[in-house]
Amino acid sequence: MLDADVEVDRREFTVRAQLRVAPGERLALFGPSGAGKTTLLEVIAGLVRPARGRVQLGGRVLTSTEHPKTFVPPWQRRVGLLRQDPGLFPHLSVRGNLCYGPGADPGRELAQVADALGISALLPAMPVALSGGQAHRVALGRLLLAHCDALLLDEPYAGLDASLRRSLTELVAELVDAREVPAMLVAHELAEAQAFAHRLAILDHGQLLQVGAPDEVVLRPASRRVAELVGYLGFVPAAGPEGTVAGVHPERVTSGAHDERGVVLTGTVTGCRPSGAGWEADLAVDGTTITCRLPERPAEVGGELVVTVVDPPSFGPDGAAVARPGGSYLPSGPSNPEQVGR
Amino acid sequence: MSGLASVLGALVIWLALLGPVIALLTHLSGSAIASALTGPGDLDPLYTSLASGAVTLAVLLVFCTPLAYMMARGTLPFPRVWEAGVLCSLLLPPLVIGLLLIFMVGPYTPLGELLNATPWHLSATNTFLALVIAEVYESAPYYVVGAQAAFADVDPRMEEQAALLGDRPRRVFRRVTLPLAAPGLGVALSVAWARAMGAFGAVIIIAYHPYGLPLQIYVTLQETGLASALPYALVLLVVALPLPLAAFTWSAHARRRRRG
């Protein structure tokens, strides 16, 4: 079990987080740039000392600012960190890189890991000859051979193409499951975080806003701010006290009026453009503009369009999520998100 | 046409820079070299220069490498002050260094008296030790500046990664930092070697004896004329230049191999 309850003072704000990641569990940290996600990983890895708090891994206290004060140095933590730059040692071959860790077995285990990662043929090559995807596989293999007790991934696949990102994410997920180590991923893209994680943690301005199952967090954001971060681009007035709004996620909008599925909106199309395999339209509704992605081309600009926002989350005037009178539109919709507040 | 003119222009400048070496080679005959260097003791200045140069390099490696590393990593307080100090010693004219060394390690200074009080009655003037001191002072700033740049070129995240894989700082330095900085360190060390071999300004003030190659050239020039000094000039070039040339070639090769 990886257990972190820390506060790190930064120039602009204090990063506060309390997280527990079980062996074999995959947690994704998601939030805007500069929210403190990397700082959290660096505290766990021992590269940054927290102002207050405690980090524990598998019963070992790695950092504690309370008596007895403890700080286990990075080389004794057995915590693997993979960043966007795979950080392969350029003066060592792939084999040399894989076997770098003191406990690395250059025999059977090396062959097994290299085989599992599909890099057996690259063992004699130098890092400069590797592609981005190959370099990441080698870096991952190096962490596996070093027998890390926890795996931290800091936007490791940024800059790689989508299919490579997907295959590497799946590979890491399989390896984490097989080794039963806690894993944390800092993700730049929500889809990547959702694909990887059992749980999603939303961090903003140093504060952990919500932790929960990915679909729970995305479909039932604990606050308007969380909703904005996970992609709700518009907010329209909703039933409830004055100031209550419903969040509109572009991908949870469907054409036509379907009262039983959500909130029906009628508006004027103010913009329309192709988006992936469908269309993205801007719709002016009661002075608010919402964006929706539709499978078919909507009405021409200036035309009227009726859409249904499927089971939207509602937020009170204070920005906190409020339950819809009568419950969710969808009987299977998630409820009771785990909200974190300190 | 303009391309050819550029190449010709570059060639003229290159030849002009190499002019002194060309002049040396065109004014030397085999018999002159043989007669100047085959007498008893003729090669003593060469041995003295080689020995003092080797000791100087050892001193630089042991004492200046950690300083360069700490300066590169910014672990010292007031980093600009340290850099200014090194730059100051780099810019001091060698003759002035020699004069000031007399006031620092001369026989009537506290340091000089301390050296004399040792069981070996050491002296930092007109001895092999004095020659080494002069060479160290003339070459150290070049090494520190070069080594600092070499260490700064090593991505600290490489060291961080090595630590996370289980290496203690000393092991990280030996297995990652040093090999990655080696090409730059090699160049810095070879430049320091060339400076030590050619050290003259400080040497003539505090280490007139024993003669190294530069002083031998100067003395021969004074006593027997230009022609007799030329063979020693050739010997100085032969011992001073190959190391920097080899280091530059190796460094370029190593960087290409790592960065593609």
Coordinates of C-alpha atoms in Angstrom, one line a residue:
Chain A
M1 CA 0.0 0.0 0.0
L2 CA 1.3 3.4 -1.0
D3 CA 0.0 6.0 1.5
A4 CA 0.8 9.7 1.1
D5 CA -0.5 12.5 3.2
V6 CA 1.6 15.5 2.4
E7 CA 1.8 19.3 2.1
V8 CA 4.4 21.0 0.0
D9 CA 4.9 24.7 0.1
R10 CA 5.3 26.2 -3.4
R11 CA 5.8 29.9 -4.2
E12 CA 2.2 30.3 -5.5
F13 CA 0.3 27.9 -3.2
T14 CA 0.6 24.9 -1.0
V15 CA 0.1 21.4 -2.5
R16 CA -2.1 19.3 -0.2
A17 CA -2.9 15.7 -0.9
Q18 CA -4.0 12.6 0.9
L19 CA -3.9 9.5 -1.3
R20 CA -3.8 5.7 -0.7
V21 CA -3.0 3.4 -3.6
A22 CA -3.4 -0.4 -3.0
P23 CA -1.0 -3.0 -4.4
G24 CA -2.0 -3.6 -8.0
E25 CA -4.1 -0.5 -8.1
R26 CA -3.7 2.2 -10.7
L27 CA -4.5 5.8 -9.8
A28 CA -4.4 8.6 -12.3
L29 CA -3.7 12.2 -11.3
F30 CA -5.4 14.6 -13.6
G31 CA -5.5 18.4 -13.5
P32 CA -4.3 21.6 -15.3
S33 CA -0.6 22.3 -15.8
G34 CA 1.1 23.6 -12.7
A35 CA -1.5 22.1 -10.4
G36 CA 1.1 20.2 -8.4
K37 CA 0.8 16.7 -9.9
T38 CA 4.5 16.3 -10.6
T39 CA 5.4 17.7 -7.2
L40 CA 3.3 15.0 -5.6
L41 CA 5.2 12.2 -7.5
E42 CA 8.5 13.8 -6.7
V43 CA 7.6 13.9 -3.0
I44 CA 6.8 10.2 -3.1
A45 CA 10.0 9.5 -5.0
G46 CA 12.1 11.4 -2.4
L47 CA 13.2 14.1 -4.9
V48 CA 11.3 16.8 -3.0
R49 CA 10.9 17.1 0.7
P50 CA 7.4 18.0 1.9
A51 CA 6.8 20.8 4.4
R52 CA 4.6 18.5 6.4
G53 CA 3.3 15.0 6.1
R54 CA 4.1 11.4 5.7
V55 CA 4.7 8.9 2.9
Q56 CA 4.5 5.2 3.6
L57 CA 5.1 2.3 1.2
G58 CA 4.4 -1.3 2.1
G59 CA 4.7 -0.5 5.8
R60 CA 8.0 1.3 5.4
V61 CA 7.9 5.0 6.4
L62 CA 9.7 6.8 3.6
T63 CA 9.1 10.4 4.7
S64 CA 7.8 11.8 8.0
T65 CA 8.0 15.3 9.2
E66 CA 6.8 14.4 12.6
H67 CA 8.7 12.7 15.3
P68 CA 10.6 10.5 14.6
K69 CA 11.5 12.6 11.5
T70 CA 12.3 10.3 8.6
F71 CA 13.6 10.8 5.1
V72 CA 14.6 7.8 3.2
P73 CA 16.9 8.9 0.3
P74 CA 15.7 8.2 -3.3
W75 CA 18.2 5.3 -3.8
Q76 CA 16.7 3.4 -0.8
R77 CA 13.1 3.9 -1.7
R78 CA 12.6 1.3 -4.4
V79 CA 10.2 3.7 -6.2
G80 CA 10.4 3.8 -10.0
L81 CA 9.7 7.1 -11.8
L82 CA 9.1 7.2 -15.5
R83 CA 9.0 10.7 -17.1
Q84 CA 8.2 12.0 -20.6
D85 CA 11.9 11.8 -21.3
P86 CA 12.7 8.1 -20.8
G87 CA 16.1 9.1 -19.3
L88 CA 18.1 6.2 -20.8
F89 CA 21.8 6.5 -20.1
P90 CA 23.3 7.3 -23.5
H91 CA 26.7 5.8 -22.8
L92 CA 25.2 2.4 -22.0
S93 CA 23.6 -0.1 -24.4
V94 CA 20.0 -1.2 -24.0
R95 CA 21.3 -4.2 -22.1
G96 CA 23.4 -1.9 -19.9
N97 CA 20.4 0.3 -19.2
L98 CA 18.1 -2.6 -18.4
C99 CA 20.6 -4.1 -16.0
Y100 CA 21.5 -0.8 -14.3
G101 CA 19.7 -1.4 -11.1
P102 CA 21.7 -3.2 -8.4
G103 CA 19.2 -6.0 -8.1
A104 CA 18.8 -6.5 -11.9
D105 CA 19.2 -10.1 -13.0
P106 CA 21.1 -10.1 -16.3
G107 CA 20.1 -13.7 -17.1
R108 CA 16.7 -15.2 -17.2
E109 CA 14.8 -12.3 -15.8
L110 CA 16.3 -9.9 -18.3
A111 CA 15.3 -12.3 -21.2
Q112 CA 11.8 -12.5 -19.8
V113 CA 11.3 -8.8 -19.4
A114 CA 12.9 -8.0 -22.8
D115 CA 10.6 -10.6 -24.4
A116 CA 7.5 -9.3 -22.7
L117 CA 8.3 -5.7 -23.8
G118 CA 9.3 -6.8 -27.3
I119 CA 12.8 -5.4 -27.1
S120 CA 14.9 -8.6 -27.2
A121 CA 16.4 -7.7 -30.5
L122 CA 17.4 -4.3 -29.3
L123 CA 19.6 -5.4 -26.4
P124 CA 23.0 -4.6 -28.1
A125 CA 21.7 -1.3 -29.5
M126 CA 22.6 2.1 -28.1
P127 CA 19.8 4.4 -27.0
V128 CA 20.5 6.9 -29.7
A129 CA 19.3 4.3 -32.3
L130 CA 15.9 3.8 -30.6
S131 CA 12.6 5.3 -31.6
G132 CA 10.5 7.1 -28.9
G133 CA 8.3 4.0 -28.3
Q134 CA 11.3 1.7 -28.0
A135 CA 13.0 4.0 -25.6
H136 CA 10.0 4.1 -23.4
R137 CA 9.8 0.3 -23.4
V138 CA 13.4 0.0 -22.4
A139 CA 12.9 2.6 -19.6
L140 CA 9.9 0.6 -18.4
G141 CA 11.9 -2.6 -18.5
R142 CA 14.7 -1.0 -16.5
L143 CA 12.2 -0.1 -13.7
L144 CA 10.8 -3.6 -13.7
L145 CA 14.2 -5.2 -13.4
A146 CA 15.1 -2.8 -10.6
H147 CA 12.2 -4.4 -8.7
C148 CA 10.5 -1.2 -7.7
D149 CA 7.8 -1.4 -5.0
A150 CA 5.8 1.4 -6.6
L151 CA 5.6 2.8 -10.1
L152 CA 5.2 6.5 -10.8
L153 CA 4.5 7.7 -14.3
D154 CA 4.8 11.4 -15.0
E155 CA 3.1 12.1 -18.4
P156 CA 5.3 9.4 -19.8
Y157 CA 3.8 9.2 -23.3
A158 CA 3.4 12.8 -24.1
G159 CA 4.7 13.4 -27.6
L160 CA 4.1 9.9 -28.8
D161 CA 1.4 9.1 -31.4
A162 CA -2.0 8.0 -30.2
S163 CA -1.8 4.3 -31.1
L164 CA 1.6 4.0 -29.4
R165 CA 0.3 5.7 -26.3
R166 CA -2.6 3.3 -26.2
S167 CA -0.4 0.2 -26.5
L168 CA 2.1 1.4 -23.9
T169 CA -0.7 2.3 -21.5
E170 CA -2.2 -1.2 -21.9
L171 CA 1.3 -2.7 -21.4
V172 CA 1.9 -0.8 -18.2
A173 CA -1.5 -1.7 -16.9
E174 CA -0.9 -5.4 -17.5
L175 CA 2.6 -5.2 -15.8
V176 CA 1.2 -3.4 -12.8
D177 CA -1.5 -6.1 -12.5
A178 CA 1.0 -8.9 -12.8
R179 CA 3.5 -7.4 -10.3
E180 CA 0.8 -6.1 -7.9
V181 CA 2.6 -2.8 -7.2
P182 CA 0.7 0.5 -6.6
A183 CA 1.0 2.7 -9.7
M184 CA 0.3 6.4 -10.1
L185 CA 0.0 8.1 -13.5
V186 CA 0.1 11.9 -14.1
A187 CA -1.9 12.3 -17.3
H188 CA -2.3 15.2 -19.6
E189 CA -5.2 13.7 -21.4
L190 CA -8.3 12.5 -19.7
A191 CA -8.9 9.6 -22.0
E192 CA -5.4 8.3 -21.3
A193 CA -6.1 8.6 -17.5
Q194 CA -9.4 6.8 -17.9
A195 CA -7.9 4.0 -19.9
F196 CA -5.2 3.4 -17.4
A197 CA -6.7 4.0 -14.0
H198 CA -8.9 2.2 -11.5
R199 CA -9.4 5.6 -9.8
L200 CA -9.1 9.1 -11.0
A201 CA -7.9 12.0 -8.7
I202 CA -8.5 15.6 -9.7
L203 CA -5.9 18.1 -8.6
D204 CA -6.2 21.8 -9.0
H205 CA -4.1 24.6 -7.6
G206 CA -2.6 22.1 -5.2
Q207 CA -5.9 20.9 -3.8
L208 CA -7.3 17.4 -4.4
L209 CA -10.8 18.1 -5.5
Q210 CA -12.2 14.6 -6.0
V211 CA -11.1 11.0 -6.1
G212 CA -13.2 8.2 -7.5
A213 CA -13.8 5.7 -10.3
P214 CA -13.1 7.4 -13.6
D215 CA -16.7 7.3 -14.9
E216 CA -17.9 8.5 -11.5
V217 CA -15.7 11.5 -11.6
V218 CA -16.5 12.4 -15.2
L219 CA -20.2 11.8 -15.0
R220 CA -20.8 13.1 -11.4
P221 CA -18.2 15.8 -10.8
A222 CA -18.2 16.9 -7.2
S223 CA -18.0 20.6 -8.1
R224 CA -18.3 22.9 -11.1
R225 CA -14.5 23.3 -11.1
V226 CA -14.1 19.5 -11.4
A227 CA -16.7 19.5 -14.2
E228 CA -14.7 22.2 -16.1
L229 CA -11.5 20.2 -15.7
V230 CA -13.0 17.0 -17.0
G231 CA -14.4 18.7 -20.1
Y232 CA -17.8 20.2 -19.4
L233 CA -17.7 23.3 -21.6
G234 CA -21.0 24.9 -20.9
F235 CA -23.4 25.4 -18.0
V236 CA -27.1 26.2 -18.5
P237 CA -29.7 27.2 -15.9
A238 CA -31.2 24.2 -14.2
A239 CA -34.1 23.4 -11.8
G240 CA -33.4 24.3 -8.2
P241 CA -32.4 27.4 -6.2
E242 CA -31.5 30.4 -8.2
G243 CA -28.0 30.0 -9.7
T244 CA -28.3 26.3 -10.1
V245 CA -26.7 25.1 -13.4
A246 CA -26.5 21.9 -15.3
G247 CA -23.1 21.0 -16.9
V248 CA -23.0 20.3 -20.6
H249 CA -20.3 17.9 -21.8
P250 CA -20.0 18.1 -25.6
E251 CA -19.9 14.3 -25.8
R252 CA -23.0 13.8 -23.7
V253 CA -25.4 15.7 -26.0
T254 CA -27.7 14.0 -28.5
S255 CA -29.9 15.4 -31.2
G256 CA -33.7 15.8 -30.6
A257 CA -35.9 16.0 -27.6
H258 CA -35.7 13.1 -25.2
D259 CA -37.2 14.3 -21.9
E260 CA -36.7 10.9 -20.2
R261 CA -32.9 11.0 -20.8
G262 CA -32.0 14.5 -19.7
V263 CA -32.4 18.2 -20.2
V264 CA -33.9 19.3 -23.5
L265 CA -32.4 22.5 -24.9
T266 CA -33.5 24.6 -27.9
G267 CA -31.0 27.0 -29.3
T268 CA -29.5 28.7 -32.3
V269 CA -26.5 27.3 -34.1
T270 CA -23.7 29.9 -34.0
G271 CA -20.9 27.7 -35.3
C272 CA -20.4 24.3 -36.9
R273 CA -17.2 22.4 -37.8
P274 CA -16.1 18.8 -38.5
S275 CA -14.7 17.0 -35.5
G276 CA -13.3 13.5 -35.8
A277 CA -16.0 11.3 -37.4
G278 CA -18.8 13.8 -36.6
W279 CA -19.5 17.4 -36.1
E280 CA -19.0 20.0 -33.4
A281 CA -21.6 22.7 -33.1
D282 CA -21.9 25.8 -30.9
L283 CA -25.3 26.5 -29.7
A284 CA -26.6 29.7 -28.2
V285 CA -29.1 28.9 -25.4
D286 CA -30.6 31.6 -23.2
G287 CA -27.5 33.8 -23.5
T288 CA -25.1 30.9 -22.9
T289 CA -23.1 29.1 -25.5
I290 CA -22.7 25.4 -25.3
T291 CA -20.7 23.1 -27.5
C292 CA -21.9 19.7 -28.6
R293 CA -20.5 16.9 -30.7
L294 CA -23.1 15.2 -32.9
P295 CA -22.8 12.3 -35.3
E296 CA -24.7 14.2 -38.1
R297 CA -24.2 17.6 -39.5
P298 CA -26.6 19.9 -37.5
A299 CA -28.7 22.8 -39.0
E300 CA -26.9 25.6 -40.9
V301 CA -25.5 28.5 -38.8
G302 CA -28.4 30.6 -37.7
G303 CA -30.8 27.7 -37.7
E304 CA -32.6 26.3 -34.7
L305 CA -31.5 23.0 -33.1
V306 CA -33.1 20.9 -30.4
V307 CA -30.7 18.7 -28.4
T308 CA -30.9 16.7 -25.2
V309 CA -28.1 16.9 -22.6
V310 CA -27.9 13.4 -21.3
D311 CA -28.2 13.1 -17.6
P312 CA -26.3 16.3 -16.8
P313 CA -24.8 16.9 -13.3
S314 CA -26.1 20.0 -11.5
F315 CA -24.3 22.5 -9.4
G316 CA -25.6 24.9 -6.8
P317 CA -24.8 28.6 -6.6
D318 CA -21.7 27.7 -4.5
G319 CA -20.4 25.4 -7.2
A320 CA -20.9 22.2 -5.3
A321 CA -22.7 19.3 -7.0
V322 CA -26.4 19.0 -6.1
A323 CA -28.6 16.0 -6.6
R324 CA -31.4 16.4 -9.1
P325 CA -34.9 16.3 -7.5
G326 CA -36.2 12.9 -8.4
G327 CA -32.7 11.4 -8.8
S328 CA -30.6 10.6 -11.9
Y329 CA -32.2 10.4 -15.3
L330 CA -30.4 7.1 -15.9
P331 CA -31.1 4.3 -13.4
S332 CA -27.6 3.0 -13.8
G333 CA -25.9 6.4 -13.4
P334 CA -23.2 6.6 -10.8
S335 CA -23.9 8.4 -7.6
N336 CA -22.2 9.5 -4.3
P337 CA -18.8 10.5 -5.6
E338 CA -16.0 10.4 -3.1
Q339 CA -15.3 14.1 -2.4
V340 CA -12.1 15.2 -0.9
G341 CA -12.1 18.4 1.1
R342 CA -9.6 19.6 3.7
Chain B
M1 CA 32.0 30.6 -57.6
S2 CA 31.2 32.4 -54.3
G3 CA 31.5 29.0 -52.6
L4 CA 35.0 28.6 -53.9
A5 CA 35.9 32.1 -52.8
S6 CA 34.6 31.4 -49.3
V7 CA 36.7 28.2 -49.2
L8 CA 39.8 30.1 -50.4
G9 CA 39.2 32.9 -47.9
A10 CA 38.8 30.3 -45.1
L11 CA 42.0 28.5 -46.3
V12 CA 44.0 31.8 -46.2
I13 CA 42.9 32.5 -42.6
W14 CA 43.5 28.9 -41.5
L15 CA 47.1 29.0 -43.0
A16 CA 47.7 32.3 -41.4
L17 CA 46.8 30.9 -38.0
L18 CA 49.0 27.9 -38.6
G19 CA 51.8 30.2 -39.9
P20 CA 54.1 29.9 -36.8
V21 CA 53.9 26.1 -37.0
I22 CA 54.7 26.1 -40.7
A23 CA 57.6 28.5 -40.1
L24 CA 59.0 26.2 -37.5
L25 CA 58.8 23.2 -39.7
T26 CA 60.3 25.0 -42.7
H27 CA 63.3 26.4 -40.7
L28 CA 64.3 23.1 -39.1
S29 CA 66.6 20.5 -40.5
G30 CA 67.1 17.0 -39.3
S31 CA 70.8 17.6 -38.6
A32 CA 70.0 20.7 -36.5
I33 CA 67.5 18.7 -34.4
A34 CA 70.0 15.8 -34.0
S35 CA 72.9 18.1 -32.9
A36 CA 70.7 20.0 -30.4
L37 CA 69.0 17.0 -28.8
T38 CA 71.6 14.2 -28.7
G39 CA 74.1 15.6 -26.2
P40 CA 74.2 14.4 -22.6
G41 CA 71.4 16.1 -20.6
D42 CA 69.9 17.7 -23.7
L43 CA 66.5 16.0 -23.1
D44 CA 66.4 16.8 -19.4
P45 CA 64.1 19.8 -19.9
L46 CA 61.7 17.5 -21.8
Y47 CA 61.7 15.0 -18.9
T48 CA 61.2 17.9 -16.4
S49 CA 58.3 19.3 -18.4
L50 CA 56.7 15.8 -18.7
A51 CA 57.0 15.1 -15.0
S52 CA 55.8 18.5 -13.8
G53 CA 53.0 18.4 -16.3
A54 CA 51.9 14.9 -15.2
V55 CA 51.9 16.0 -11.5
T56 CA 50.0 19.2 -12.4
L57 CA 47.3 17.2 -14.2
A58 CA 47.0 14.9 -11.1
V59 CA 46.6 17.9 -8.8
L60 CA 44.0 19.4 -11.1
L61 CA 42.0 16.1 -11.3
V62 CA 42.0 15.6 -7.6
F63 CA 41.4 19.1 -6.4
C64 CA 39.7 21.0 -9.2
T65 CA 37.2 18.3 -10.4
P66 CA 35.1 18.4 -7.3
L67 CA 35.1 22.3 -7.4
A68 CA 34.0 22.2 -11.0
Y69 CA 31.2 19.7 -10.3
M70 CA 29.9 21.8 -7.4
M71 CA 30.0 24.9 -9.4
A72 CA 28.2 23.2 -12.3
R73 CA 25.4 21.9 -10.0
G74 CA 25.0 25.2 -8.2
T75 CA 25.4 23.6 -4.8
L76 CA 27.8 26.3 -3.5
P77 CA 26.4 29.4 -1.9
F78 CA 26.7 32.6 -3.9
P79 CA 27.6 30.8 -7.2
R80 CA 28.5 33.9 -9.1
V81 CA 31.2 34.7 -6.5
W82 CA 32.9 31.4 -7.2
E83 CA 32.7 31.8 -10.9
A84 CA 34.1 35.4 -10.7
G85 CA 37.0 34.0 -8.6
V86 CA 37.9 31.4 -11.3
L87 CA 37.5 34.0 -14.0
C88 CA 39.7 36.4 -12.1
S89 CA 42.6 33.8 -12.0
L90 CA 42.0 33.0 -15.6
L91 CA 42.4 36.6 -16.6
L92 CA 45.5 37.3 -14.5
P93 CA 48.6 37.7 -16.7
P94 CA 51.0 34.8 -16.1
L95 CA 53.9 37.1 -15.2
V96 CA 51.7 38.8 -12.6
I97 CA 50.8 35.3 -11.2
G98 CA 54.5 34.6 -10.8
L99 CA 55.1 37.9 -9.0
L100 CA 52.2 37.3 -6.7
L101 CA 53.2 33.7 -6.0
I102 CA 56.5 35.0 -4.6
F103 CA 54.5 36.9 -2.0
M104 CA 52.4 33.9 -1.3
V105 CA 54.8 30.9 -1.2
G106 CA 58.2 32.6 -1.2
P107 CA 60.8 31.6 1.4
Y108 CA 60.0 34.5 3.8
T109 CA 56.2 34.0 3.8
P110 CA 54.3 32.0 6.4
L111 CA 53.6 29.3 3.7
G112 CA 57.2 29.2 2.6
E113 CA 58.4 28.9 6.2
L114 CA 55.8 26.1 6.7
L115 CA 57.2 24.2 3.7
N116 CA 60.7 24.7 5.0
A117 CA 59.7 23.4 8.4
T118 CA 58.7 20.0 6.9
P119 CA 61.2 17.1 7.3
W120 CA 62.0 17.5 3.6
H121 CA 62.8 21.2 3.9
L122 CA 60.6 22.0 0.9
S123 CA 60.9 25.3 -1.0
A124 CA 58.4 26.8 -3.4
T125 CA 61.0 28.8 -5.3
N126 CA 63.5 27.4 -7.9
T127 CA 62.5 23.8 -7.3
F128 CA 60.5 21.1 -9.0
L129 CA 57.7 21.9 -6.5
A130 CA 57.8 25.6 -7.6
L131 CA 57.5 24.5 -11.2
V132 CA 54.5 22.4 -10.4
I133 CA 52.9 25.3 -8.5
A134 CA 53.5 27.7 -11.3
E135 CA 52.0 25.3 -13.9
V136 CA 49.0 24.6 -11.6
Y137 CA 48.3 28.3 -11.3
E138 CA 48.6 28.9 -15.0
S139 CA 46.5 25.9 -16.1
A140 CA 43.9 25.4 -13.3
P141 CA 41.4 28.1 -14.4
Y142 CA 41.3 26.6 -17.9
Y143 CA 40.5 23.2 -16.4
V144 CA 37.9 24.4 -14.0
V145 CA 36.0 26.4 -16.6
G146 CA 36.1 23.5 -19.1
A147 CA 35.2 20.9 -16.5
Q148 CA 32.3 23.0 -15.2
A149 CA 30.9 23.2 -18.7
A150 CA 31.3 19.4 -19.1
F151 CA 29.4 18.7 -15.9
A152 CA 26.8 21.3 -16.6
D153 CA 26.2 19.4 -19.9
V154 CA 25.1 16.3 -18.0
D155 CA 21.3 16.3 -17.5
P156 CA 20.7 16.2 -13.7
R157 CA 17.6 14.0 -14.5
M158 CA 20.1 11.3 -15.5
E159 CA 21.6 11.4 -12.1
E160 CA 18.2 11.5 -10.5
Q161 CA 17.1 8.4 -12.5
A162 CA 20.3 6.6 -11.4
A163 CA 19.5 7.4 -7.8
L164 CA 16.0 6.2 -8.1
L165 CA 17.3 2.9 -9.6
G166 CA 19.2 2.4 -6.3
D167 CA 22.6 4.1 -6.7
R168 CA 24.1 6.2 -4.0
P169 CA 25.5 9.6 -5.0
R170 CA 29.1 8.5 -5.3
R171 CA 28.1 5.5 -7.4
V172 CA 25.9 7.8 -9.5
F173 CA 28.9 10.1 -10.0
R174 CA 31.1 7.1 -11.0
R175 CA 28.6 5.3 -13.3
V176 CA 26.7 8.2 -14.8
T177 CA 28.1 11.7 -14.3
L178 CA 31.7 10.9 -15.0
P179 CA 31.2 8.8 -18.1
L180 CA 28.8 11.4 -19.5
A181 CA 31.1 14.3 -18.7
A182 CA 34.2 12.5 -19.8
P183 CA 34.4 13.9 -23.4
G184 CA 34.2 17.5 -22.0
L185 CA 36.6 16.6 -19.1
G186 CA 39.1 15.2 -21.6
V187 CA 39.1 18.3 -23.6
A188 CA 39.4 20.5 -20.5
L189 CA 42.3 18.4 -19.2
S190 CA 44.1 18.4 -22.5
V191 CA 43.8 22.2 -22.7
A192 CA 45.2 22.4 -19.2
W193 CA 48.0 20.0 -20.2
A194 CA 48.9 22.3 -23.2
R195 CA 48.8 25.3 -20.8
A196 CA 51.0 23.5 -18.3
M197 CA 53.5 22.5 -20.9
G198 CA 53.8 26.0 -22.3
A199 CA 53.7 27.8 -18.9
F200 CA 56.4 30.5 -18.9
G201 CA 55.3 33.8 -17.3
A202 CA 54.9 32.5 -13.8
V203 CA 57.6 29.9 -14.2
I204 CA 60.4 32.3 -15.0
I205 CA 59.7 34.2 -11.8
I206 CA 59.4 31.4 -9.2
A207 CA 60.9 28.4 -11.0
Y208 CA 63.9 29.4 -13.0
H209 CA 65.4 26.1 -12.1
P210 CA 65.0 23.3 -13.0
Y211 CA 64.5 24.1 -16.6
G212 CA 61.4 22.9 -18.3
L213 CA 61.0 23.2 -22.1
P214 CA 59.7 26.8 -22.3
L215 CA 62.6 28.1 -20.1
Q216 CA 65.1 26.0 -22.0
I217 CA 63.9 27.6 -25.2
Y218 CA 64.2 31.1 -23.6
V219 CA 67.7 30.4 -22.2
T220 CA 69.0 28.8 -25.4
L221 CA 67.6 31.8 -27.4
Q222 CA 69.4 34.2 -25.1
E223 CA 72.7 32.3 -25.0
T224 CA 73.2 30.8 -28.5
G225 CA 70.5 32.3 -30.7
L226 CA 67.4 31.6 -32.6
A227 CA 68.5 28.5 -34.6
S228 CA 69.5 26.6 -31.5
A229 CA 66.2 27.2 -29.8
L230 CA 64.1 25.9 -32.6
P231 CA 64.6 22.2 -32.0
Y232 CA 63.3 22.7 -28.4
A233 CA 60.3 24.5 -29.8
L234 CA 59.5 21.5 -32.0
V235 CA 59.8 19.2 -29.0
L236 CA 57.5 21.4 -27.0
L237 CA 54.9 21.2 -29.8
V238 CA 55.3 17.5 -30.1
V239 CA 54.6 16.9 -26.4
A240 CA 52.0 19.6 -25.9
L241 CA 49.7 19.2 -29.0
P242 CA 48.9 15.5 -29.5
L243 CA 46.9 15.2 -26.3
P244 CA 44.5 18.1 -27.1
L245 CA 44.1 17.0 -30.7
A246 CA 43.4 13.4 -29.6
A247 CA 41.0 14.7 -26.9
F248 CA 39.1 16.9 -29.3
T249 CA 38.8 14.0 -31.8
W250 CA 37.6 11.5 -29.2
S251 CA 35.2 14.0 -27.7
A252 CA 33.6 14.7 -31.0
H253 CA 33.3 11.0 -31.7
A254 CA 31.8 10.2 -28.3
R255 CA 29.2 13.0 -28.6
R256 CA 28.2 11.8 -32.0
R257 CA 27.8 8.3 -30.7
R258 CA 25.5 9.4 -27.9
R259 CA 23.5 12.0 -29.6
G260 CA 23.3 10.7 -33.1

